[in-house]
Every structure is written in structure tokens, then in C-alpha cells.
Coordinates of C-alpha atoms in Angstrom, one line a residue:
Chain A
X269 CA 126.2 43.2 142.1
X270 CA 124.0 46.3 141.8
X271 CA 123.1 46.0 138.2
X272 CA 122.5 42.0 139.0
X273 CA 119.8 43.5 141.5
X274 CA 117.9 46.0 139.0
X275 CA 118.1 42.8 136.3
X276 CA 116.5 40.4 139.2
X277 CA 113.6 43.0 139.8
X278 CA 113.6 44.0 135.9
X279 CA 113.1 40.5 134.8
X280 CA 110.5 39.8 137.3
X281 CA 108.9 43.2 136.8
X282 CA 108.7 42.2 133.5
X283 CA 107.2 38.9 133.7
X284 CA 104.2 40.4 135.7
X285 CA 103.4 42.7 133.1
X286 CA 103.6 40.0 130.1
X287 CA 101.2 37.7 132.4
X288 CA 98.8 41.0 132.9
X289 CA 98.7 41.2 129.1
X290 CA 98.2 37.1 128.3
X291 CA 95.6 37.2 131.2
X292 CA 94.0 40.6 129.5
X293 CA 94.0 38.8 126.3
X294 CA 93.2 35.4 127.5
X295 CA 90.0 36.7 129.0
X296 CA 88.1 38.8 125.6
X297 CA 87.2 37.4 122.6
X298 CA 87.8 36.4 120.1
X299 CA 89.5 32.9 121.7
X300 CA 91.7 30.7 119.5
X301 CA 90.4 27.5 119.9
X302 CA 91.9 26.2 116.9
X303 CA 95.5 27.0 118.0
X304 CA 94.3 26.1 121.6
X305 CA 93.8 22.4 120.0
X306 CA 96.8 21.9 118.2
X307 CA 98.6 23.4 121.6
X308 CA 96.8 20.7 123.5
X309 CA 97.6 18.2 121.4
X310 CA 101.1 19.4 121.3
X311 CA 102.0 19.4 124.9
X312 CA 99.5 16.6 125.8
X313 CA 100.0 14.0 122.9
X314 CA 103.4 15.1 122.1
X315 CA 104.3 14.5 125.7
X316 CA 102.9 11.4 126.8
X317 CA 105.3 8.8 126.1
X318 CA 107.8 10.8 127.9
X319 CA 106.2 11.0 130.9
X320 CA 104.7 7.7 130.8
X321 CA 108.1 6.3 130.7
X322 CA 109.7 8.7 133.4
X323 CA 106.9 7.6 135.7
X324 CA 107.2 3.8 135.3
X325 CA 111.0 4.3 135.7
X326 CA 110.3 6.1 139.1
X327 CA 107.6 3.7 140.0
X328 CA 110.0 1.0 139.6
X329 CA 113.6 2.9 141.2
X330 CA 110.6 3.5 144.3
X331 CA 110.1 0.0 144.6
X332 CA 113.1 -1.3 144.9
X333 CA 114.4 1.0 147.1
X334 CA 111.6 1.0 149.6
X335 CA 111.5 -2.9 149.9
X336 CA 115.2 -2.5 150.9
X337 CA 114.4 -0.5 153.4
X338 CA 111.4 -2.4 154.4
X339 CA 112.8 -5.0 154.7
X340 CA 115.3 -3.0 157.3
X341 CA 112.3 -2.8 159.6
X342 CA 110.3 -5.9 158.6
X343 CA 107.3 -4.2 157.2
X344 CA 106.8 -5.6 153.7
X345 CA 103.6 -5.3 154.1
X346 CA 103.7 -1.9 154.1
X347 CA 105.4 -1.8 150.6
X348 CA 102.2 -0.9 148.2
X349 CA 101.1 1.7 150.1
X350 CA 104.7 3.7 150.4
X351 CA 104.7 3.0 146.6
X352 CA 101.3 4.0 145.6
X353 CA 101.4 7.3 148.0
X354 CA 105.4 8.1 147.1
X355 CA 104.6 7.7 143.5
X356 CA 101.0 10.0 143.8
X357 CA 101.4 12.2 146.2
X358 CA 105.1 13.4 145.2
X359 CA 107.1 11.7 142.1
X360 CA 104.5 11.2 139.9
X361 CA 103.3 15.3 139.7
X362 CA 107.1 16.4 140.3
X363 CA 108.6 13.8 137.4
X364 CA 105.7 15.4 135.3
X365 CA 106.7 18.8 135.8
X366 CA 110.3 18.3 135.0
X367 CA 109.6 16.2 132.0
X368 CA 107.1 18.8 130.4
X369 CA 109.8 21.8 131.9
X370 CA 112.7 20.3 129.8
X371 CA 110.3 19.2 126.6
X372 CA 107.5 21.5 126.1
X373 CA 109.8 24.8 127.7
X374 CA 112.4 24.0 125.6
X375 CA 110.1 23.6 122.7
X376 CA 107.6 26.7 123.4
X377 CA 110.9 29.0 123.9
X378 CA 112.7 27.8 121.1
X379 CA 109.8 28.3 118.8
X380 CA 108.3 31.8 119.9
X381 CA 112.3 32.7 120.1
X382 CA 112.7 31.7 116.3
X383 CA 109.1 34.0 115.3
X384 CA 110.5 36.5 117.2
X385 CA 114.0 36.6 115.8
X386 CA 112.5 36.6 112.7
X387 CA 109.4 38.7 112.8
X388 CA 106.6 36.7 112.8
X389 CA 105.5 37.7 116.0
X390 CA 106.0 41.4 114.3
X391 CA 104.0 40.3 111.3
X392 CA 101.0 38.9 113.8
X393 CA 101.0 42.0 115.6
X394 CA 100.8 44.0 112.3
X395 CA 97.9 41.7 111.1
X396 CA 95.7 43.2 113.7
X397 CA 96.0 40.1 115.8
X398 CA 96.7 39.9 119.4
X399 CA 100.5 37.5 119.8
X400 CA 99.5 37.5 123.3
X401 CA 96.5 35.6 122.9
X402 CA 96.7 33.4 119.4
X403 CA 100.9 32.4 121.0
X404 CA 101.4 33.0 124.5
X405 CA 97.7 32.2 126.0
X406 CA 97.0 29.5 124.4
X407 CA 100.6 27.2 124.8
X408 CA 99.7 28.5 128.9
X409 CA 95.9 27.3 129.0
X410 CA 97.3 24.0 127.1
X411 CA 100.1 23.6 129.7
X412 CA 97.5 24.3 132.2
X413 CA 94.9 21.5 131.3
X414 CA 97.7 19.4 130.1
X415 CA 99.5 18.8 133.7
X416 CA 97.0 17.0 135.8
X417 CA 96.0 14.9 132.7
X418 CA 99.8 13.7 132.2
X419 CA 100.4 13.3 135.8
X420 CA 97.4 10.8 135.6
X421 CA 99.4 8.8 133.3
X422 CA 102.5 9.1 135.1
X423 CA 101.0 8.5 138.5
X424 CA 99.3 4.7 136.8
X425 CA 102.6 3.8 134.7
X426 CA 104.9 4.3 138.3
X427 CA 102.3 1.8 140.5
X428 CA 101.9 -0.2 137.9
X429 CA 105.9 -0.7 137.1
X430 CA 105.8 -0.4 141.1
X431 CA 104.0 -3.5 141.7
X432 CA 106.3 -5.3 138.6
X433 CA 109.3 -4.3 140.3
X434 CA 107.5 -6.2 143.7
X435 CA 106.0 -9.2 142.2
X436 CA 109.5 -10.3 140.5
X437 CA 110.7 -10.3 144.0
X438 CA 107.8 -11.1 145.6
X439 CA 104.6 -12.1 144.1
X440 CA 102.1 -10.2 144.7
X441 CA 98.7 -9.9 142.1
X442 CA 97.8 -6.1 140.8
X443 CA 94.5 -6.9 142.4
X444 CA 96.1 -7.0 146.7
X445 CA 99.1 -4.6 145.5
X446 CA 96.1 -2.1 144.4
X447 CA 94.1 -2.9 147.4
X448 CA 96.6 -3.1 149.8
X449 CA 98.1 0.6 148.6
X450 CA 94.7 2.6 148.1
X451 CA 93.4 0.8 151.8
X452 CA 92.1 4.0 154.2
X453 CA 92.8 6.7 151.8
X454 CA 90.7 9.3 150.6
X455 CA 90.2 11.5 147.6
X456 CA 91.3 13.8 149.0
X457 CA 95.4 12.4 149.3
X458 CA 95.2 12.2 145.8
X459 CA 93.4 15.1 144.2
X460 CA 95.3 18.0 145.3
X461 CA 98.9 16.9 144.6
X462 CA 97.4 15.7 141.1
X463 CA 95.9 19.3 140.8
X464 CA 98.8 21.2 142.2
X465 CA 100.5 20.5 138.0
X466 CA 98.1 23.5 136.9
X467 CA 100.6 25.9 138.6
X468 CA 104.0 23.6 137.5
X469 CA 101.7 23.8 133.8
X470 CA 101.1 27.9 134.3
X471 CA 105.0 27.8 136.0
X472 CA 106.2 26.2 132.7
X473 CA 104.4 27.8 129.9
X474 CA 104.5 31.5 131.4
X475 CA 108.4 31.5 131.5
X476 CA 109.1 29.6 127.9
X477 CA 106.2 32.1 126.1
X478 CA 107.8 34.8 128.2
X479 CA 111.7 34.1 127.8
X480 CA 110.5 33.4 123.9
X481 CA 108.5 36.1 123.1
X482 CA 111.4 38.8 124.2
X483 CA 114.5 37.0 122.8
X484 CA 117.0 39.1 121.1
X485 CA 119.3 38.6 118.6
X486 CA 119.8 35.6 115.7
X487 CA 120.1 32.2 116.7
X488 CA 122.4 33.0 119.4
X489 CA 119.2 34.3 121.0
X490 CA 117.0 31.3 120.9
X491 CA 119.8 29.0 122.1
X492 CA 119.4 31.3 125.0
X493 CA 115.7 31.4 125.0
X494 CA 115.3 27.4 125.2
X495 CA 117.8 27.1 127.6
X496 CA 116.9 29.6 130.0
X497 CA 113.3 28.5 129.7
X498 CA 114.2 25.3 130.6
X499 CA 116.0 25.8 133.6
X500 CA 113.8 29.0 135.2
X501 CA 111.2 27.0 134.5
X502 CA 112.6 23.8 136.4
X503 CA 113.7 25.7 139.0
X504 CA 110.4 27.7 139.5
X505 CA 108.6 24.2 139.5
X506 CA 111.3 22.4 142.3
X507 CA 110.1 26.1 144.7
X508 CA 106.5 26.1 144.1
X509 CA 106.7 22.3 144.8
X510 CA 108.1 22.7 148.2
X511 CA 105.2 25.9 148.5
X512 CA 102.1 24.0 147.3
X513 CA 103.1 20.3 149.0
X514 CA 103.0 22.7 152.5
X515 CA 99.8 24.3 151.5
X516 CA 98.1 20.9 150.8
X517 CA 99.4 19.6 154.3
X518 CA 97.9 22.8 155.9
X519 CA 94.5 23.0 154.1
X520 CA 93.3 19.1 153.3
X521 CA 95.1 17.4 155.7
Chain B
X246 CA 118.2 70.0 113.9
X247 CA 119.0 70.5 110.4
X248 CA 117.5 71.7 107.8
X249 CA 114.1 70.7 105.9
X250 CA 114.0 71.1 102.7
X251 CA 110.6 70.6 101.4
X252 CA 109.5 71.0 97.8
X253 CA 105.7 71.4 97.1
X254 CA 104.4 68.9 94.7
X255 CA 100.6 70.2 94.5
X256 CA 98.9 73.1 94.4
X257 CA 96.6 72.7 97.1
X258 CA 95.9 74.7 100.1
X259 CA 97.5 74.1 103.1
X260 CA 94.1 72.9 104.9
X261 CA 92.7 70.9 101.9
X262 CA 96.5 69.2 101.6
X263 CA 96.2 68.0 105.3
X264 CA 92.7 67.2 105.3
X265 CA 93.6 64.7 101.9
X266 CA 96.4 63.1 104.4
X267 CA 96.1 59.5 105.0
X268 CA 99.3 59.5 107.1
X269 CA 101.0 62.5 108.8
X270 CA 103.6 62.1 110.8
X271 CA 104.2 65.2 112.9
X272 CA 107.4 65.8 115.1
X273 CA 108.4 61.8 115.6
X274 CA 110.9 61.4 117.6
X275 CA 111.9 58.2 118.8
X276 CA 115.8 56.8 120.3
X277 CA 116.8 53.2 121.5
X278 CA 119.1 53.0 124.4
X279 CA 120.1 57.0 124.5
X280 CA 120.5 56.2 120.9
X281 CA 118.5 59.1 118.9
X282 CA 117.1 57.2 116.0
X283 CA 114.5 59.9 114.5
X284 CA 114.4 63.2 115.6
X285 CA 111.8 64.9 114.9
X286 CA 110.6 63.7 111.3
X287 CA 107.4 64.9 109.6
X288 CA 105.7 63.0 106.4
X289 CA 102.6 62.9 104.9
X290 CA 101.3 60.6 102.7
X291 CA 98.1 61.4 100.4
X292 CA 95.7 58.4 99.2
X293 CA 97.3 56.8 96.0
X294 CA 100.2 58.3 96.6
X295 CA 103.2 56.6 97.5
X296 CA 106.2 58.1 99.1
X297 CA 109.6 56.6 99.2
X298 CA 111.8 57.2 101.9
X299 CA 115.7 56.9 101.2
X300 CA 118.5 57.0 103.4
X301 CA 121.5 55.7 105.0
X302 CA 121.3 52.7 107.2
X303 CA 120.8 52.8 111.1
X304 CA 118.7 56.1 110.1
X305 CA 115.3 55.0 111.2
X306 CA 113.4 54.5 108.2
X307 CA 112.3 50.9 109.4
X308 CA 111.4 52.0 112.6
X309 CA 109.5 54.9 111.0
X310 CA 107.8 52.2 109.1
X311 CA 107.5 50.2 112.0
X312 CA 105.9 53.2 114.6
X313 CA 103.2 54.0 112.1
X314 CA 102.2 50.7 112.4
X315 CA 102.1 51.1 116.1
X316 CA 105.1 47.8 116.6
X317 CA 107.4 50.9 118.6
X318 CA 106.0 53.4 120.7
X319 CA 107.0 57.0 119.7
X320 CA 109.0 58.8 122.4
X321 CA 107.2 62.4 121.1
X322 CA 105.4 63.3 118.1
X323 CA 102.1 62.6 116.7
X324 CA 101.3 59.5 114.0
X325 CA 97.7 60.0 112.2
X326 CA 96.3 57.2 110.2
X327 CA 92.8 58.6 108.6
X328 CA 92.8 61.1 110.8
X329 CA 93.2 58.9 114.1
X330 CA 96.2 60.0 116.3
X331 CA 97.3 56.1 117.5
X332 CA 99.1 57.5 120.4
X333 CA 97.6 55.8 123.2
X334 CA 94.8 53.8 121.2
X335 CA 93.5 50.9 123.0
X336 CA 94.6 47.5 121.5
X337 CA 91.3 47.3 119.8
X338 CA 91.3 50.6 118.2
X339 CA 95.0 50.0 117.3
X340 CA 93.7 46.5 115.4
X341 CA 91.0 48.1 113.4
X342 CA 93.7 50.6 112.3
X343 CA 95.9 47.8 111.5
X344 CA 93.6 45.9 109.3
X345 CA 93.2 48.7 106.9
X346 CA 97.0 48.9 106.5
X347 CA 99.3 46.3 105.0
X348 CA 102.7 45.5 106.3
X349 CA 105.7 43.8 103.7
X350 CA 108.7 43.7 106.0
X351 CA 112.2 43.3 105.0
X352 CA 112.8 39.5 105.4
X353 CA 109.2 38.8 104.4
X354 CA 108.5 37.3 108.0
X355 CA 106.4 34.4 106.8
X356 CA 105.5 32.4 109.3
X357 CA 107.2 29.1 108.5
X358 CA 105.2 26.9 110.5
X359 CA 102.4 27.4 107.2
X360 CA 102.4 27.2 103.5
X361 CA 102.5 29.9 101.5
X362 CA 98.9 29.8 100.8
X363 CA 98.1 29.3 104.3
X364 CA 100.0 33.0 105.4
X365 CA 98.2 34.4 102.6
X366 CA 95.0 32.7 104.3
X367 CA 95.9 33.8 107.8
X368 CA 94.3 37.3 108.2
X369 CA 91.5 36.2 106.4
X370 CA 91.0 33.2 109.1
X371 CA 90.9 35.8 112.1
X372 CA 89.3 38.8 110.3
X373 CA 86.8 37.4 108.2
X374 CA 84.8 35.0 109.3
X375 CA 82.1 36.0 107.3
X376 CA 83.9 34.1 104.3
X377 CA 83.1 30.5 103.8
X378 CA 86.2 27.7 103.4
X379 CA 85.5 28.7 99.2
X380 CA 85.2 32.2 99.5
X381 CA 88.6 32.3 101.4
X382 CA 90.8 30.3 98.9
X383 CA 89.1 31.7 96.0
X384 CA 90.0 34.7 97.8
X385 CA 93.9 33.1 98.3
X386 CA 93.9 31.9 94.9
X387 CA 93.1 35.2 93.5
X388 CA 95.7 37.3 95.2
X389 CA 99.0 34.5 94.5
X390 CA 97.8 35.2 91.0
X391 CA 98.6 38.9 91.4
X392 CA 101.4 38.3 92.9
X393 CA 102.6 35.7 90.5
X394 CA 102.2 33.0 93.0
X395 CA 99.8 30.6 91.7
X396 CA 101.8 27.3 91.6
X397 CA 103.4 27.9 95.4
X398 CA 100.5 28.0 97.2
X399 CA 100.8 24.9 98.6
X400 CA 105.2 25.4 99.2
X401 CA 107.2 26.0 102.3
X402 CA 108.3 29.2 102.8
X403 CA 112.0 27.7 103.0
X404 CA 111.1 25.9 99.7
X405 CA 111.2 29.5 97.7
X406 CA 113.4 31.8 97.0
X407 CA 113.7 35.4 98.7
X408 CA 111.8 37.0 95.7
X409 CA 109.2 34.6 95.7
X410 CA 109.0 35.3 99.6
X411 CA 108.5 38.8 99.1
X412 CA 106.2 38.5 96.7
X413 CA 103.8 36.1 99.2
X414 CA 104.6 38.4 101.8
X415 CA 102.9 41.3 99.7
X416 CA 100.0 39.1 98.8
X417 CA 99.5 38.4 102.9
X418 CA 99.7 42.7 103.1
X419 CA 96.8 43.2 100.9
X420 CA 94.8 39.7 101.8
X421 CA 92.4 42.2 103.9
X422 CA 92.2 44.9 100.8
X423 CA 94.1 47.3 102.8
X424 CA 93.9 51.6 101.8
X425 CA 97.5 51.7 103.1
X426 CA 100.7 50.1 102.1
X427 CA 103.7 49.7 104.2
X428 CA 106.8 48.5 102.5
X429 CA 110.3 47.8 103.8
X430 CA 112.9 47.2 101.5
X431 CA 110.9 45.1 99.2
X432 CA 113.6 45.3 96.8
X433 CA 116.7 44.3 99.0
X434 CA 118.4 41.4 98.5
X435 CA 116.9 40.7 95.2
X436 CA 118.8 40.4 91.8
X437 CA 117.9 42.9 88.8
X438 CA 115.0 41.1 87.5
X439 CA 113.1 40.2 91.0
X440 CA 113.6 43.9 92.1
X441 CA 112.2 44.5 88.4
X442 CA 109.4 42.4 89.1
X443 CA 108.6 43.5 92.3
X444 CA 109.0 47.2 91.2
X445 CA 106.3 46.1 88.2
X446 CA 103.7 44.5 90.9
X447 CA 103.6 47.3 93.1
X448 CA 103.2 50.2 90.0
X449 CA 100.0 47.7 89.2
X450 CA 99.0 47.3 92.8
X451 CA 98.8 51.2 92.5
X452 CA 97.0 51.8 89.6
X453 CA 94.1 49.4 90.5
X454 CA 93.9 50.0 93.9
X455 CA 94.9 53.5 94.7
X456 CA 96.4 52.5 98.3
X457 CA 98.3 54.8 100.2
X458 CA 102.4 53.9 100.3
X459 CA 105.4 54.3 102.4
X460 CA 108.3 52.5 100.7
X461 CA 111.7 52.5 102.7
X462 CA 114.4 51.6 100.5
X463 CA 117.9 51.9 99.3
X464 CA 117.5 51.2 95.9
X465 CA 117.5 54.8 94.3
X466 CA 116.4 53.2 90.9
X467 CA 113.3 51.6 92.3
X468 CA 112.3 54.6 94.5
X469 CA 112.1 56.7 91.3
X470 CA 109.9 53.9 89.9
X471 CA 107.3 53.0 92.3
X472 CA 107.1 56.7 94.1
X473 CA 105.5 59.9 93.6
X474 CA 107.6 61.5 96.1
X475 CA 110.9 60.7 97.8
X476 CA 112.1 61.8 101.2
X477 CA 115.4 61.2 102.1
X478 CA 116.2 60.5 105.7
X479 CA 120.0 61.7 107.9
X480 CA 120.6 61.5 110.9
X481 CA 117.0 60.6 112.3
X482 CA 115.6 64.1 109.9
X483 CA 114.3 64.2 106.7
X484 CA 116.7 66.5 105.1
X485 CA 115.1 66.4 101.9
X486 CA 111.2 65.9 100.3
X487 CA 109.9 66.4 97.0
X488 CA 109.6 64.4 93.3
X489 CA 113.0 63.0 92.1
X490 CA 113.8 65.8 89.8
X491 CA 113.2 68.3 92.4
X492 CA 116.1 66.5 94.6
X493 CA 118.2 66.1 91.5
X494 CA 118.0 70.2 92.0
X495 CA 118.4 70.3 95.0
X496 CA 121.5 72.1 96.1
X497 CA 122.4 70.3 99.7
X498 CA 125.3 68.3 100.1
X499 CA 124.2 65.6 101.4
X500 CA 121.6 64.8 98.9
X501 CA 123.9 65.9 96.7
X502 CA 126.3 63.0 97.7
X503 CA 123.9 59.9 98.3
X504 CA 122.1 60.7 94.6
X505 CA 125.7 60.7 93.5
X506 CA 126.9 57.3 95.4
X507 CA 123.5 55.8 94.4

């Protein structure tokens, strides 16, 4: 129980240092733009047709099961807008997160476990360049920008296979399903869930370059490192969910 | 602690011989986990000399290897490269250290994400941007030709074999014309004729460029090939240093037995 304790404040001790050093490095020149592309590419790109799907799947689960209940209460009417706000405000940016959680984590802690396993992180350390900044800084920045920009898509595949899921039960145009969900709301109840991914992307791609970079140990090791990345990571997006979805509801609302 | 036996091999002054010191390793010490690794080794390496330091293994000499290039941080005990102690050197001071050394490690560690061309282009990319797209794989072209390379520069690194590996892992150590050489085990895991070969490349390497080297092997025949001094390294000291007919002398058991075994 004890030395479960010390490893609890251990581990986290030692993720705030590793984040000190990416920030450190993050921050000076020279910057790795051309690693920061390919990073963007690879999280972005990579992960869109992913996320696309898992957001028209939601979109379209959300749907159904609101009209049932709708109908429960006879307000049909109110349909689009439960959709459009549910899929927005809450399953689009948390679907998002989970997606890129279980593909880019897996991915970033697999692959900085491997280098590390087999010395390449060694080797870019001993080429007098910084591992912090050319690896871990740039897969964070990318998961970073990467979020919102995914979430966007997610958010526009689940109302779109929202009002699909509607209009086979009951038609409805995209035109009245649109205006009808987006009537009275602001900017501002879509913004900040859509911006709150940064920290899931910061969330995700600090704890897969950080459970990567100090694997130990052959393959065994990098099983470890992917799978562990995957689920602290998860897990660390489901708590600052509940965190940053209170936060919105005190500050913009 | 036990005894250092240390067989002079010039007939320098004391001063002048430290002054000439490209590397000197005073006092190391350095454990892993209560584990004492090296305990309390001292070494110096002159320019164009290389010294090759033998040993059992689990006796430190890749983490010697590994400390002077500042990957561990020693527990005690001073490391000077040219005269800097890199004890405490910020990250920046550490890198322009780093760029005048060259690192070969044991497996290579190419990265495999790149072609063999590309890790011999990779500290080229982030060091010198002064170097147009031509310059730089001129510049590649050049250096897999000293290393035998010419026709794998555009290969996986899982596409060669392990001699070929090394061998584009020594032409990534000298891509930034280093003055000192780092080698671990460059020969292991090699048959006869790659260990040959490799043996061959770095005798030339020497001649031409007059690098400073620290070789860490276990192959006794290669050590007395390549170096012009051996150390050899028990139980985290260096029980023995001098040229290979001085330790064929030498009267310690130890040495003794591993010249014997080797």
C-alpha cells in the first residue's frame, strides 16, 4: 500500500518534470517545424476517418434515442436542438478524445517506447539534439492544434447522421433540422466545449510521449508503454472532462 | 578499492600529459539501484590516440562510454572533454560538446523510421544549415563511401545486416567531423571478416583524421588492433592501463586470467 503511494507521487512527480523539460524545450529555438508537420499530419490526417465515423455513429445512436424519449413527452420538435447541442457541446469533443486517446496514444507510446528500447532516443540525445523538443514537443503541439480541428469534423458528421437518423423516421430537410437546432444559440455554447480538446490533445500526447520516452525493457516494455498510454490517457480525458464542462458552466454561461 | 596499475606510455611531463588530454576522467563513480557500477575510474585519452577499454560484462564500460557523453549523470568524479568539466553544463553547452564527439553504440541505434542515407543525413539536417540540399548529400555520399556504404544509402535499416548497420552507424558518428570518437562494441556480434573490416575502417578513420577514441570491447584481438592503449576494467576499477605488451607483463591475476581466457 505504502510503496503503491510513493509510485502514485513518483509517477506524477515525474510527469511534472518531463512537461517542465518539453515546455523548456518547446519554448527556444531552434523549432522543428518539419517534424511538427509530419506530426500534424499524423495525428490530424491519420485520424480523421476515425473520428469522422465515431461521430456520425454517435450522431445517429443520439437521434434515435432522444426521439424515443421525445416522443415520451410529445416534444418532437425539440429533437434538432437536443441533437445538435448533445452532439456539440458533449459527444462530439468527448468521442474525439477517446478516439485520438486509443489511436494517436497508442501510436505515440508505442513508437517513442520502441526508440527508446532501442536507443534512438540515446542516439538523438548524443547528436547534440534535444529528444524533448524534435519527439515529445512536437507529437504535444500536434495533439494540441489537432483536437478542436477533429472535433469540428466529428461535431458536423454526428448532426449530419443526426438529422439522417430523423428524416427516415420523420422527414425533415437539413435546411429546418439546421435551423431549428442552432435557433437562440450563441457562439459562445459552441466554442468553448470545441476548445476545451486542447487540454484532452495536451492530456493525450503528454502521457503517450511521457509513458514512451521512459519505457524499460524489450518489447515487453512497449506493450506496456502503449497500453498504459492508452488507458492514463483515457482516463485523464473522462476527469478533465467532468473539470472543464463545470468550468465552461461557471465562466460562459 | 584495488589496485591501479598504470604503465606510462610517453615521456612527457606530468603537466604537458594533462594539458594534451582530450578526455580525463577523474574519480567516476557512478551505481544503478545501490548497484556500484564504476567506482572511482580514471582515463585519459590524448588527441589521435585511441584507448580501448576491456573487461568483463556488467563492469561499466558502456556506461563509462555513455557518462562521457553526458546520457548518465555521474554520482562523483569529474569528466573533461577539451578541457570542459560537463558536470552541470547547461543543455546547450552540453550540445556543442556533443557535436564535436561521435557516438557508435552497440546495436547501431539507427533510427528505423529513415533510410540509411537519411541517419547519415540527420545531424547534418539540425547542425548545419549552412549546407545546401547538394552540399549535404554530397556530404552523405562521401562518408557511405568510407564506410563502404555507397549502394545502401537509400535501404532500411532492417534491410541490412548488423555489419552493415554498424558501419552506417559510424558514418552518422563522424557526419559532423567530430575530434572525438566514442565506440561501443563495434565489433560484437559480427563474424571474423565484418569485425575485420570494421577493425580496418576505424585504423583508416585514425590515420586521416587523428580523432580522439574510446573503444569498449571484448574482443581482445581487435583492441590490440585499433588501440594505442588498453585499460582493462573489474569490478567498476580500472585494474590495469598501459600498451598490450605492457599488460602481457603484467603480473596481476586478474589480467593475468582474462588475457588468458581471451
Amino acid at each position: 500500500m505504502a510503496n503503491n503511494l510513493v509510485g502514485f507521487f513518483d509517477w506524477f512527480g515525474s510527469l511534472g518534470i518531463f512537461f517542465w523539460k518539453v515546455l523548456r524545450a518547446a519554448v527556444s529555438p531552434p523549432y522543428e517545424w518539419r517534424e511538427l508537420i509530419r506530426q500534424l499530419d499524423e495525428v490530424g490526417s491519420q485520424s480523421l476517418p476515425l473520428v469522422a465515423l465515431a461521430g456520425a455513429a454517435v450522431g445517429a445512436v443520439l437521434s434515435m434515442e432522444v426521439r424515443s424519449s421525445m416522443v415520451r413527452f410529445g416534444a418532437t420538435a425539440m429533437l434538432p436542438s437536443a441533437v445538435i447541442y448533445s452532439v456539440i457541446q458533449e459527444m462530439g469533443p468527448t468521442i474525439t478524445g477517446l478516439v485520438v486517446s486509443g489511436r494517436v496514444g497508442a501510436g505515440i507510446g508505442a513508437e517513442l517506447a520502441s526508440m527508446k528500447v532501442t536507443e534512438q532516443i540515446d542516439a538523438i540525445e548524443a547528436s547534440a539534439i534535444n529528444p524533448y523538443r524534435l519527439l515529445a514537443a512536437t507529437r504535444i503541439l500536434a495533439c494540441i492544434l489537432m483536437l478542436p480541428l477533429l472535433t469540428v469534423a466529428a461535431d458536423a458528421c454526428g448532426v449530419l447522421m443526426g438529422w439522417v437518423a430523423q428524416t427516415l423516421t420523420q422527414p425533415i430537410s437539413l435546411h429546418q433540422f439546421i435551423d431549428t437546432g442552432f435557433r437562440g444559440s450563441t457562439l459562445k455554447d459552441f466554442l468553448p466545449p470545441t476548445f476545451k480538446t486542447c487540454v484532452f490533445g495536451l492530456i493525450i500526447g503528454l502521457i503517450a510521449c511521457f509513458q514512451g520516452m521512459r519505457t524499460r525493457g524489450g518489447a515487453e516494455g512497449v506493450g506496456r508503454a502503449a497500453t498504459s498510454s492508452v488507458v492514463i490517457a483515457s482516463l485523464f480525458v473522462i476527469l478533465a472532462d467532468v473539470v472543464l464542462v463545470k468550468f465552461i458552466l461557471v465562466v460562459f454561461q | 578499492m584495488a589496485t591501479v596499475s598504470t604503465i606510462p606510455t610517453s615521456t612527457q611531463d606530468p603537466e604537458e600529459h594533462f594539458n594534451a588530454a582530450v578526455i580525463a576522467v577523474e574519480e567516476l563513480r557512478k551505481s544503478f539501484d545501490g548497484r556500484v557500477v564504476l567506482n572511482g575510474v580514471s582515463l585519459t585519452v590524448r588527441r589521435g590516440e585511441t584507448l580501448a577499454v576491456l573487461g568483463r560484462s556488467g563492469t561499466g564500460k558502456s556506461v563509462l562510454l555513455r557518462l562521457i557523453i553526458g546520457l548518465e549523470i555521474p554520482d562523483s568524479g569529474s569528466i573533461c572533454v577539451q578541457g570542459s568539466n560537463i558536470a552541470g553544463l547547461s543543455i546547450d553547452r552540453m550540445s556543442e560538446i556533443r557535436k564535436k564527439m561521435g557516438f557508435l553504440f552497440q546495436h547501431a541505434a539507427l533510427y528505423d523510421s529513415l533510410t540509411v542515407g537519411e541517419n547519415v543525413a540527420f545531424p547534418l539536417e539540425h547542425h548545419r544549415p549552412d549546407l545546401s540540399r547538394s552540399e549535404r548529400d554530397d556530404r552523405v555520399r562521401k562518408l557511405l563511401a568510407e564506410v563502404g556504404l555507397e549502394d545502401a544509402s537509400g535501404k532500411m535499416p532492417s534491410d541490412i545486416s548488423g555489419g552493415m548497420q554498424k558501419r552506417a552507424g559510424l558514418a552518422r558518428a563522424l557526419a559532423l567531423e567530430p575530434e572525438i570518437l566514442l565506440l561501443d562494441e563495434p565489433t560484437a556480434g559480427l563474424d571474423p571478416i565484418s569485425s575485420g573490416e570494421i577493425d580496418e575502417l576505424v585504423l583508416k578513420l585514425q590515420r586521416e583524421r587523428q580523432m580522439a577514441s574510446i573503444v569498449v570491447t571484448h574482443d581482445l584481438h581487435s583492441a590490440k588492433t585499433i588501440a594505442n592503449r588498453l585499460a582493462i576494467l573489474n569490478e567498476g576499477n580500472v585494474v590495469i592501463e598501459g600498451r598490450f605488451e605492457d599488460l602481457e607483463r603484467s603480473d596481476i591475476e586478474f589480467v593475468k586470467q582474462f588475457l588468458k581466457q581471451s
